[in-house]
PDB file of C-alpha atoms in Angstrom:
ATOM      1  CA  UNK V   1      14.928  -4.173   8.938  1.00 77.00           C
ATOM      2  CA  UNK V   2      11.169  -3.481   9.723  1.00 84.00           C
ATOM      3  CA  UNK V   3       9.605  -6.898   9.098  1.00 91.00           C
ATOM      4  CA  UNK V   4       5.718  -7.279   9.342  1.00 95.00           C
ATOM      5  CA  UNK V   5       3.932 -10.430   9.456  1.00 97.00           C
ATOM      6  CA  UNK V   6       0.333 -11.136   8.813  1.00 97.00           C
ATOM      7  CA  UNK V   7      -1.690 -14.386   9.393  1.00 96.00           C
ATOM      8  CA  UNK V   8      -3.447 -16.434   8.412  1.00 97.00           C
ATOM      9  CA  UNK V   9      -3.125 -15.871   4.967  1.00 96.00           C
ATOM     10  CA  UNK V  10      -5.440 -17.126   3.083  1.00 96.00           C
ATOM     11  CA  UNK V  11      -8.708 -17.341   4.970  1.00 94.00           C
ATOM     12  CA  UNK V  12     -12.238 -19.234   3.317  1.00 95.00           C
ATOM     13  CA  UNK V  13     -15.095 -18.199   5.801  1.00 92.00           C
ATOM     14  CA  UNK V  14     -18.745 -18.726   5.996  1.00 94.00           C
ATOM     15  CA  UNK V  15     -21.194 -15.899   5.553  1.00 96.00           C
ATOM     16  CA  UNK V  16     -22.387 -14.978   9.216  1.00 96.00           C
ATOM     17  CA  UNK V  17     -18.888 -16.680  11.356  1.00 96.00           C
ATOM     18  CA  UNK V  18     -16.647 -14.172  13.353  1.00 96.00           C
ATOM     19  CA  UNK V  19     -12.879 -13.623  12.132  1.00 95.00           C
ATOM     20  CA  UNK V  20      -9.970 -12.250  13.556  1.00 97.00           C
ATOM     21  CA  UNK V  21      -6.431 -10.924  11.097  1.00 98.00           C
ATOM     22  CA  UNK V  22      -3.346 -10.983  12.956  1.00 98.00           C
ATOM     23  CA  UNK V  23      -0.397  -8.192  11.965  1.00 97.00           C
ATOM     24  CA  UNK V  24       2.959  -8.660  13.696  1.00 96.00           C
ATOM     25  CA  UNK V  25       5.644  -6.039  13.732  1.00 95.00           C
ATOM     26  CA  UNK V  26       9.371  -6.347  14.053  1.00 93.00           C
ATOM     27  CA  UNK V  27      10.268  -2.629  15.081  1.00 87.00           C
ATOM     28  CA  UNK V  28       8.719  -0.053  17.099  1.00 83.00           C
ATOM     29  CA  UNK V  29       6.132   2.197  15.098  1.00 82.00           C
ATOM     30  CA  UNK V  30       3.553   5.504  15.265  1.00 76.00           C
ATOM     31  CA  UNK V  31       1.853   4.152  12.523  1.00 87.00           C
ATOM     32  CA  UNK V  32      -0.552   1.573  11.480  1.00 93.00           C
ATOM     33  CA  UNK V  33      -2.767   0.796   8.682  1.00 95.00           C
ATOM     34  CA  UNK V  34      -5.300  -1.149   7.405  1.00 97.00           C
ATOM     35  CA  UNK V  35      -6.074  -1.384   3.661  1.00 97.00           C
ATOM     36  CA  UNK V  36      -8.250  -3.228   1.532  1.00 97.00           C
ATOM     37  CA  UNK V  37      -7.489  -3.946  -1.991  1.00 97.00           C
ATOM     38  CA  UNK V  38     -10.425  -5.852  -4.740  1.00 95.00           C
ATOM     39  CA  UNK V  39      -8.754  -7.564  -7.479  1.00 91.00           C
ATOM     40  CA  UNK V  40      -7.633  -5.823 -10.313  1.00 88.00           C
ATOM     41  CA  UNK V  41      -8.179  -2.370  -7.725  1.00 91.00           C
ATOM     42  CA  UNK V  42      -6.000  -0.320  -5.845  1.00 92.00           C
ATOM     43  CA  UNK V  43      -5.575   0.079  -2.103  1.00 95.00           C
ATOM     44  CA  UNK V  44      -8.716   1.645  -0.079  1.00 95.00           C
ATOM     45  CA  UNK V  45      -7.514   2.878   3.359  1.00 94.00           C
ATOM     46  CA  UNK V  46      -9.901   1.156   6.080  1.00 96.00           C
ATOM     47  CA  UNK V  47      -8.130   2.539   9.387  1.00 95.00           C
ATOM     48  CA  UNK V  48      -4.983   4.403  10.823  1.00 93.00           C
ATOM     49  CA  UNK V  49      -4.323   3.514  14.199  1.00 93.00           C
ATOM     50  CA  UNK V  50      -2.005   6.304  15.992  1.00 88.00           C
ATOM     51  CA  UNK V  51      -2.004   4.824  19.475  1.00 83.00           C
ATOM     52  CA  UNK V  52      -0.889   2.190  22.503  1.00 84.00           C
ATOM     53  CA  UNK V  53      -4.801   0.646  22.942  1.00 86.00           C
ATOM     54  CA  UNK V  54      -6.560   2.498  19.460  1.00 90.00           C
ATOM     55  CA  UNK V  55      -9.316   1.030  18.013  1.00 94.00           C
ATOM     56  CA  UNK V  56     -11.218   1.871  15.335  1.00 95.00           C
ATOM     57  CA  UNK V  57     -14.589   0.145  14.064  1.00 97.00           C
ATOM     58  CA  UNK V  58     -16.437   0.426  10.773  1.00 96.00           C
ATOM     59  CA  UNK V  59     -19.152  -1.534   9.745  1.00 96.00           C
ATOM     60  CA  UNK V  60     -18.240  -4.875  10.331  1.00 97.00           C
ATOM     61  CA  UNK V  61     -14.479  -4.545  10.503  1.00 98.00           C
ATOM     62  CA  UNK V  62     -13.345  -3.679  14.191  1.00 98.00           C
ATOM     63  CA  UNK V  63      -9.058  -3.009  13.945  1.00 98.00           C
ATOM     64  CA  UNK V  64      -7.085  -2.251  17.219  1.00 96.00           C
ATOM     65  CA  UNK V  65      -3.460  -1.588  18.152  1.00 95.00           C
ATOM     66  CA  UNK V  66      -0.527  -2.571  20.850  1.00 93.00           C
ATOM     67  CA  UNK V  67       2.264  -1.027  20.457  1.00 91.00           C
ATOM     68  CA  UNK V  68       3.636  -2.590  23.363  1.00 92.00           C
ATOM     69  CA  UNK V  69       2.930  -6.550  21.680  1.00 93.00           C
ATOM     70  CA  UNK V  70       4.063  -4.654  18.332  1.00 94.00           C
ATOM     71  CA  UNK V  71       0.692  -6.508  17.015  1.00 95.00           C
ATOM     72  CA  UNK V  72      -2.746  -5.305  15.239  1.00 96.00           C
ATOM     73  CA  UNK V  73      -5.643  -7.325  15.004  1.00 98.00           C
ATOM     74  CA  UNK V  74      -8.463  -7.190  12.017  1.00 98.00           C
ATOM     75  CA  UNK V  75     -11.853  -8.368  13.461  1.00 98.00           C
ATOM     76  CA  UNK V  76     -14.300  -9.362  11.124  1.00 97.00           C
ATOM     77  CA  UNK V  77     -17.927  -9.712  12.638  1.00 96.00           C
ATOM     78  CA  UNK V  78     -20.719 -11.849  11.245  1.00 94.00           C
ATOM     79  CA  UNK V  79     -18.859 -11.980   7.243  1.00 94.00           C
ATOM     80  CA  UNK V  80     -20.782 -11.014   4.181  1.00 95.00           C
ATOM     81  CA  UNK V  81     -19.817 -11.857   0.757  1.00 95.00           C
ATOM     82  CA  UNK V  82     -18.735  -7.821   0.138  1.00 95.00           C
ATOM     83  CA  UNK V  83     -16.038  -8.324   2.492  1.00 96.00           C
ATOM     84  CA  UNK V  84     -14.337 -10.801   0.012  1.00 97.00           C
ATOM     85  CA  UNK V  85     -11.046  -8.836  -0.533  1.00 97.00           C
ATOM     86  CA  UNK V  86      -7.036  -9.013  -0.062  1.00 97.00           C
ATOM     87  CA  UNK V  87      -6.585  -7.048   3.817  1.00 98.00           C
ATOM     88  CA  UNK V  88      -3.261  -5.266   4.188  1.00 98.00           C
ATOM     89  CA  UNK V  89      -1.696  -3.842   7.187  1.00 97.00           C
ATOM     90  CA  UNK V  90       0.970  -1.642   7.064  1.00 96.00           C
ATOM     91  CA  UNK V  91       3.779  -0.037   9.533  1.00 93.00           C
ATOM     92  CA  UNK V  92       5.208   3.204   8.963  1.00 85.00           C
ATOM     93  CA  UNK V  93       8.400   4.006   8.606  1.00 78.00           C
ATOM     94  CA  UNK V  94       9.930   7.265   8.443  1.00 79.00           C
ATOM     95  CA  UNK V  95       7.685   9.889   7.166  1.00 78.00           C
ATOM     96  CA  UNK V  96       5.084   8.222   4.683  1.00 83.00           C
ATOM     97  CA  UNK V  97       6.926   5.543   3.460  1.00 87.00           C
ATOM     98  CA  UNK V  98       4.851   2.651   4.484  1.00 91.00           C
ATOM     99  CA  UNK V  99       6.311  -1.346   4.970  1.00 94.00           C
ATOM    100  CA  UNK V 100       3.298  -3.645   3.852  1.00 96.00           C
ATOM    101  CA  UNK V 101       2.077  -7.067   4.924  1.00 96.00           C
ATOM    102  CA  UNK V 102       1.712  -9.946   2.362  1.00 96.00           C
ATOM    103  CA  UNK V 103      -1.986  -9.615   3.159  1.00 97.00           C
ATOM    104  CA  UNK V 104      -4.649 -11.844   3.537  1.00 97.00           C
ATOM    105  CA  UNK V 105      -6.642 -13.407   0.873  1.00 97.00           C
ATOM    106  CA  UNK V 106      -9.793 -13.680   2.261  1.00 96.00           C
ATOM    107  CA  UNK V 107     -13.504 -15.351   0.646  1.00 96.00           C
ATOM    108  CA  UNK V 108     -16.932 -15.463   2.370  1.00 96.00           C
ATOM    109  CA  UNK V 109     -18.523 -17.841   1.588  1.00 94.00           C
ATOM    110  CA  UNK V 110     -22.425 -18.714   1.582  1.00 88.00           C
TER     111      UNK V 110
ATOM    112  CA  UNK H   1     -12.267  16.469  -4.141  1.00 66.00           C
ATOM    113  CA  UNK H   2     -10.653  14.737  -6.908  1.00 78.00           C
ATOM    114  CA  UNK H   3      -8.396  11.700  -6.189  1.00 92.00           C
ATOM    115  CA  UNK H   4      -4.662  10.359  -7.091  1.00 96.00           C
ATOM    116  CA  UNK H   5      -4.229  10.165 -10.449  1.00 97.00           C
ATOM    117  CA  UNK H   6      -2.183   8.154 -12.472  1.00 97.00           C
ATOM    118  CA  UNK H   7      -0.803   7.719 -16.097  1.00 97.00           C
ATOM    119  CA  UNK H   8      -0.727   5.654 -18.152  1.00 97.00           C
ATOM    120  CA  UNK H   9      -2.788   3.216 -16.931  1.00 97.00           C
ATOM    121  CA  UNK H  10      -1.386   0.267 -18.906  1.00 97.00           C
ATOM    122  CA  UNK H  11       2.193  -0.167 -20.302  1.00 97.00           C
ATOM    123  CA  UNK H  12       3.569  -2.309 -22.423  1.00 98.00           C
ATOM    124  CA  UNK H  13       7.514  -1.677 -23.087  1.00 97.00           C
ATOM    125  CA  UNK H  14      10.740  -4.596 -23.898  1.00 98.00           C
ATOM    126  CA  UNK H  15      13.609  -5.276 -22.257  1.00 98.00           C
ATOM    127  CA  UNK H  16      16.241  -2.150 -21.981  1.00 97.00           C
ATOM    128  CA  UNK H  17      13.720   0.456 -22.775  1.00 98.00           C
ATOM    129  CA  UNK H  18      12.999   2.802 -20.322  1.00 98.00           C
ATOM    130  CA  UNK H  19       9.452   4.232 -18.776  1.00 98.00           C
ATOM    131  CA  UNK H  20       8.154   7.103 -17.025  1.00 98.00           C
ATOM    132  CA  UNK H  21       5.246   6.804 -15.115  1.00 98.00           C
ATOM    133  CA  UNK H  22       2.892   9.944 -13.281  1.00 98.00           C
ATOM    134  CA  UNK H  23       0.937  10.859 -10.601  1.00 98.00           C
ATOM    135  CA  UNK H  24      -0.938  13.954  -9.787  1.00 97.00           C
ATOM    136  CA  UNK H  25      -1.801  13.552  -5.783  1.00 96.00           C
ATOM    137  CA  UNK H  26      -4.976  15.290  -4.527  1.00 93.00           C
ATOM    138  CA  UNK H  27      -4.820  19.149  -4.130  1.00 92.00           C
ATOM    139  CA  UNK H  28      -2.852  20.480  -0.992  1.00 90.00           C
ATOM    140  CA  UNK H  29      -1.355  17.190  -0.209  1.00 92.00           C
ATOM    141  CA  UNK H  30       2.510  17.541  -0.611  1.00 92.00           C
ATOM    142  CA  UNK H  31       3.687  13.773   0.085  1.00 93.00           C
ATOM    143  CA  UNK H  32       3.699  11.436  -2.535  1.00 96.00           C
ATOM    144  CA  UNK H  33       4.943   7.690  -2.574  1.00 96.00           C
ATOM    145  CA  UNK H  34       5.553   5.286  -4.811  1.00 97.00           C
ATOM    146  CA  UNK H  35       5.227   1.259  -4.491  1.00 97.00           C
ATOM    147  CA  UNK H  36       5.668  -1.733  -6.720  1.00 98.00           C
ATOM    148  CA  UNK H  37       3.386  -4.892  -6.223  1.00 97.00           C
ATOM    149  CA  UNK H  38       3.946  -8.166  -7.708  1.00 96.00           C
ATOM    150  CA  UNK H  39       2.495 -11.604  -7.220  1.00 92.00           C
ATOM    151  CA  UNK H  40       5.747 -12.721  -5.766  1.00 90.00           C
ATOM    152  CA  UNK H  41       7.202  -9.911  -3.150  1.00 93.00           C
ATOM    153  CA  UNK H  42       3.882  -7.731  -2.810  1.00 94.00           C
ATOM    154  CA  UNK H  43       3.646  -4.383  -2.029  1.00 96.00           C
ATOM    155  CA  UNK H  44       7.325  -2.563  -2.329  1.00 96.00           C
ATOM    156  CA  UNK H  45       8.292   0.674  -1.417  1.00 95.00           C
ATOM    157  CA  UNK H  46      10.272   2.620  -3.564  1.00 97.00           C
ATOM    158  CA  UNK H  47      10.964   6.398  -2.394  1.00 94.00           C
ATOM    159  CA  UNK H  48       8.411   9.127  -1.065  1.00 94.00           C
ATOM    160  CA  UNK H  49       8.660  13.027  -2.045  1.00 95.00           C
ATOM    161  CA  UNK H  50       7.607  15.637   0.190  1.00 93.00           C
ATOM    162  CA  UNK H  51       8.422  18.837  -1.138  1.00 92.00           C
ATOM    163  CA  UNK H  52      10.479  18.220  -4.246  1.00 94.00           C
ATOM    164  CA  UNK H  53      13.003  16.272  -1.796  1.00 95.00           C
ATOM    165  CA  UNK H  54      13.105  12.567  -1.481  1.00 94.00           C
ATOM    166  CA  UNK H  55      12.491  12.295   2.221  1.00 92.00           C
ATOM    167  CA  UNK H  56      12.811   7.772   2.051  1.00 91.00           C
ATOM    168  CA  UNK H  57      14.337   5.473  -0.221  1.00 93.00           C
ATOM    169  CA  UNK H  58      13.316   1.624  -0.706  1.00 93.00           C
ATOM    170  CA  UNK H  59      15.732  -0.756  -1.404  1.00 93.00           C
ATOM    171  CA  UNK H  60      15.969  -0.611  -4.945  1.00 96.00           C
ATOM    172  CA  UNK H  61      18.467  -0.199  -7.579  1.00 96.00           C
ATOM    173  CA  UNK H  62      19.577   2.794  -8.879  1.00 95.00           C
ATOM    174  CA  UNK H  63      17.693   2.173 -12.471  1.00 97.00           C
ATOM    175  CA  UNK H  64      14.085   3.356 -10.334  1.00 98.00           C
ATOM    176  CA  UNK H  65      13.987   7.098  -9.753  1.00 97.00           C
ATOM    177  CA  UNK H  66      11.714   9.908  -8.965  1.00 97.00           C
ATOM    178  CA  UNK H  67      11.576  13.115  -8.600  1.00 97.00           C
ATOM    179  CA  UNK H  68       8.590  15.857  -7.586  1.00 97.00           C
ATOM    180  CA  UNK H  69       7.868  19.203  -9.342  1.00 97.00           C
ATOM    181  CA  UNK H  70       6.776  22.643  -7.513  1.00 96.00           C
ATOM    182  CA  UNK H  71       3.210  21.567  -7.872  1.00 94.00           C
ATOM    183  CA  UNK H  72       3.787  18.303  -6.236  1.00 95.00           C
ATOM    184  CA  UNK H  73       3.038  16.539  -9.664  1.00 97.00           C
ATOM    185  CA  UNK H  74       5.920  13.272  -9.074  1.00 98.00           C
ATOM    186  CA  UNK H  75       7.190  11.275 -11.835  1.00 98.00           C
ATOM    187  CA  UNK H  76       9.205   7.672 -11.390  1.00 98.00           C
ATOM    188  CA  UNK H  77      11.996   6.466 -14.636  1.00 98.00           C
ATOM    189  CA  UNK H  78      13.012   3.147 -14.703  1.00 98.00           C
ATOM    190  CA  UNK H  79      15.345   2.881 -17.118  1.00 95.00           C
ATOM    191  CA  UNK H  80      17.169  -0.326 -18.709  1.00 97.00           C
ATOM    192  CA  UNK H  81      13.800  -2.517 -18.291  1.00 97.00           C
ATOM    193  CA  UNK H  82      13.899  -5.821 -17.019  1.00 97.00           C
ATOM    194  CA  UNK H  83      11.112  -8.811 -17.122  1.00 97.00           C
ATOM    195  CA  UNK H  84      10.639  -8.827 -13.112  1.00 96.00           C
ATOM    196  CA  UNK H  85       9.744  -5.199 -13.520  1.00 97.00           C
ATOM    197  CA  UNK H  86       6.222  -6.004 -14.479  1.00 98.00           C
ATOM    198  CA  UNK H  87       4.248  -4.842 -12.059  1.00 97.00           C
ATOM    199  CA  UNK H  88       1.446  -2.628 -10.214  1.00 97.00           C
ATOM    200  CA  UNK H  89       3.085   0.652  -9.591  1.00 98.00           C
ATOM    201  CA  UNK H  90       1.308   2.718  -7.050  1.00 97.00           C
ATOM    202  CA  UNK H  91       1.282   6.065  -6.003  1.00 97.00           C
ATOM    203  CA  UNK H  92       0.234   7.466  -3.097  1.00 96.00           C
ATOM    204  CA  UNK H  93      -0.546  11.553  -1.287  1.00 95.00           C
ATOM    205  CA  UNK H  94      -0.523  12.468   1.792  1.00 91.00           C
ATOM    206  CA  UNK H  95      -1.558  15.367   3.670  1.00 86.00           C
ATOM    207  CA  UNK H  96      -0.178  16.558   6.839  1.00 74.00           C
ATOM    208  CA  UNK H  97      -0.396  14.932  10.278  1.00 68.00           C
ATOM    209  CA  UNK H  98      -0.588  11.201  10.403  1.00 57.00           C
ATOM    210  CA  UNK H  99      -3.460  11.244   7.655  1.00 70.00           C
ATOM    211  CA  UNK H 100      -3.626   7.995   5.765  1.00 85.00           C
ATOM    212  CA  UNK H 101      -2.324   8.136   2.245  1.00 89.00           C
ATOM    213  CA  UNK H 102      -4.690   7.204  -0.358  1.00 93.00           C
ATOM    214  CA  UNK H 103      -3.752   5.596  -3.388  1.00 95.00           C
ATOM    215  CA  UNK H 104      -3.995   6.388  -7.090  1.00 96.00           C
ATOM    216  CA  UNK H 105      -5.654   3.410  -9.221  1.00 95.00           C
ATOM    217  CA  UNK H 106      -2.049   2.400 -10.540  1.00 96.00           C
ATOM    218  CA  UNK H 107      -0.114   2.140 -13.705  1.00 97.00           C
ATOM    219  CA  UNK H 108       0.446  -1.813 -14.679  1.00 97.00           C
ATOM    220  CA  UNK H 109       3.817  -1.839 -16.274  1.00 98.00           C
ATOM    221  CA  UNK H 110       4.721  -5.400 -18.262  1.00 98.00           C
ATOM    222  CA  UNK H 111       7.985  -5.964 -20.385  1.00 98.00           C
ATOM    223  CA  UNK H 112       8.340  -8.060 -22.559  1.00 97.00           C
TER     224      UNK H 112
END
């Protein structure tokens, strides 16, 4: 069974600090993605990462992939409050079907 | 281009009813998957169409099914309701490749 881990998760930050999301995976994977979700919202895709040594950068939000340690890594650079949301990364599985992290809760903070 | 819809966007059914839920994916994409989220296991996944054929299957019991018409229009039934299946239900397209799949806003299903 594909397990995937995420830490920390729940993360309080100050406006301005540097932050980095961890996503473990149990089982060997193509596939893997970063979403954001605001409460109440649905899921906005953020990144796919398709490759050993990908990485993708958008804004403030830098995500990068090894296959090899079966581990992603969210990098949040210098916070702002808009980037107070629940992160998700998720492995996929066969076809679409996508196995999600517990995400991380994370608030920026003044 | 217009997104994923879903309907309804609220639900409110009892115990041992049963509900169907839709989603219309964006045009040309021929994937769709569906996922549960709750406060207590997060985000689920239940089966994915591709084509009118369910191509995965979460680990759910047989009471949650799909299916996916011609025009790649899906529907999920869950039938004899229970209270833990209040929830987010999510559906998500996809196009070909390895293109993300974007999600519909969700149908929030609670039983009473």
């Amino acid at each position: 069974e594909l397990k995937v881990e995420q830490n920390p998760l729940f993360l309080s930050m100050q406006e301005g600090k540097n932050y980095t999301i961890y996503c473990n995976y149990s089982t060997t994977s193509d596939r893997l993605y970063w979403y954001r979700q605001d409460p109440g919202k649905s899921l906005e895709s953020l990144f796919v990462l398709l490759s050993n040594g990908a990485v993708k950068q958008e804004g403030r939000l830098m995500a990068s992939l090894d296959t090899k340690a079966r581990l992603s890594t969210l990098h949040i650079t210098a916070a702002v409050h808009d980037l107070s949301a629940t992160y998700f990364c998720a492995v996929g599985l066969s076809g679409y079907a996508l196995n999600f992290g517990k995400g991380t809760s994370l608030l920026v903070t003044p | 281009k217009a997104g994923v819809t879903q309907t309804p966007r609220y639900l409110i059914k009892t115990r041992g009813q049963q509900v169907t839920l839709s989603c219309s994916p964006i045009s040309g994409h021929r994937s769709v998957s569906w996922y549960q989220q709750t406060p207590g296991q997060g985000l689920q996944f239940l089966f994915e169409y591709f084509s009118e054929t369910q191509r995965n299957k979460g680990n759910f019991p047989g009471r949650f099914s799909g299916r996916q018409f011609s025009n790649s229009r899906s529907e999920m039934n869950v039938s004899t309701l229970e209270l833990g299946d209040s929830a987010l239900y999510l559906c998500a397209s996809s196009g070909s490749g390895a293109d993300t799949q974007y999600f519909g806003p969700g149908t929030r299903l609670t039983v009473l």
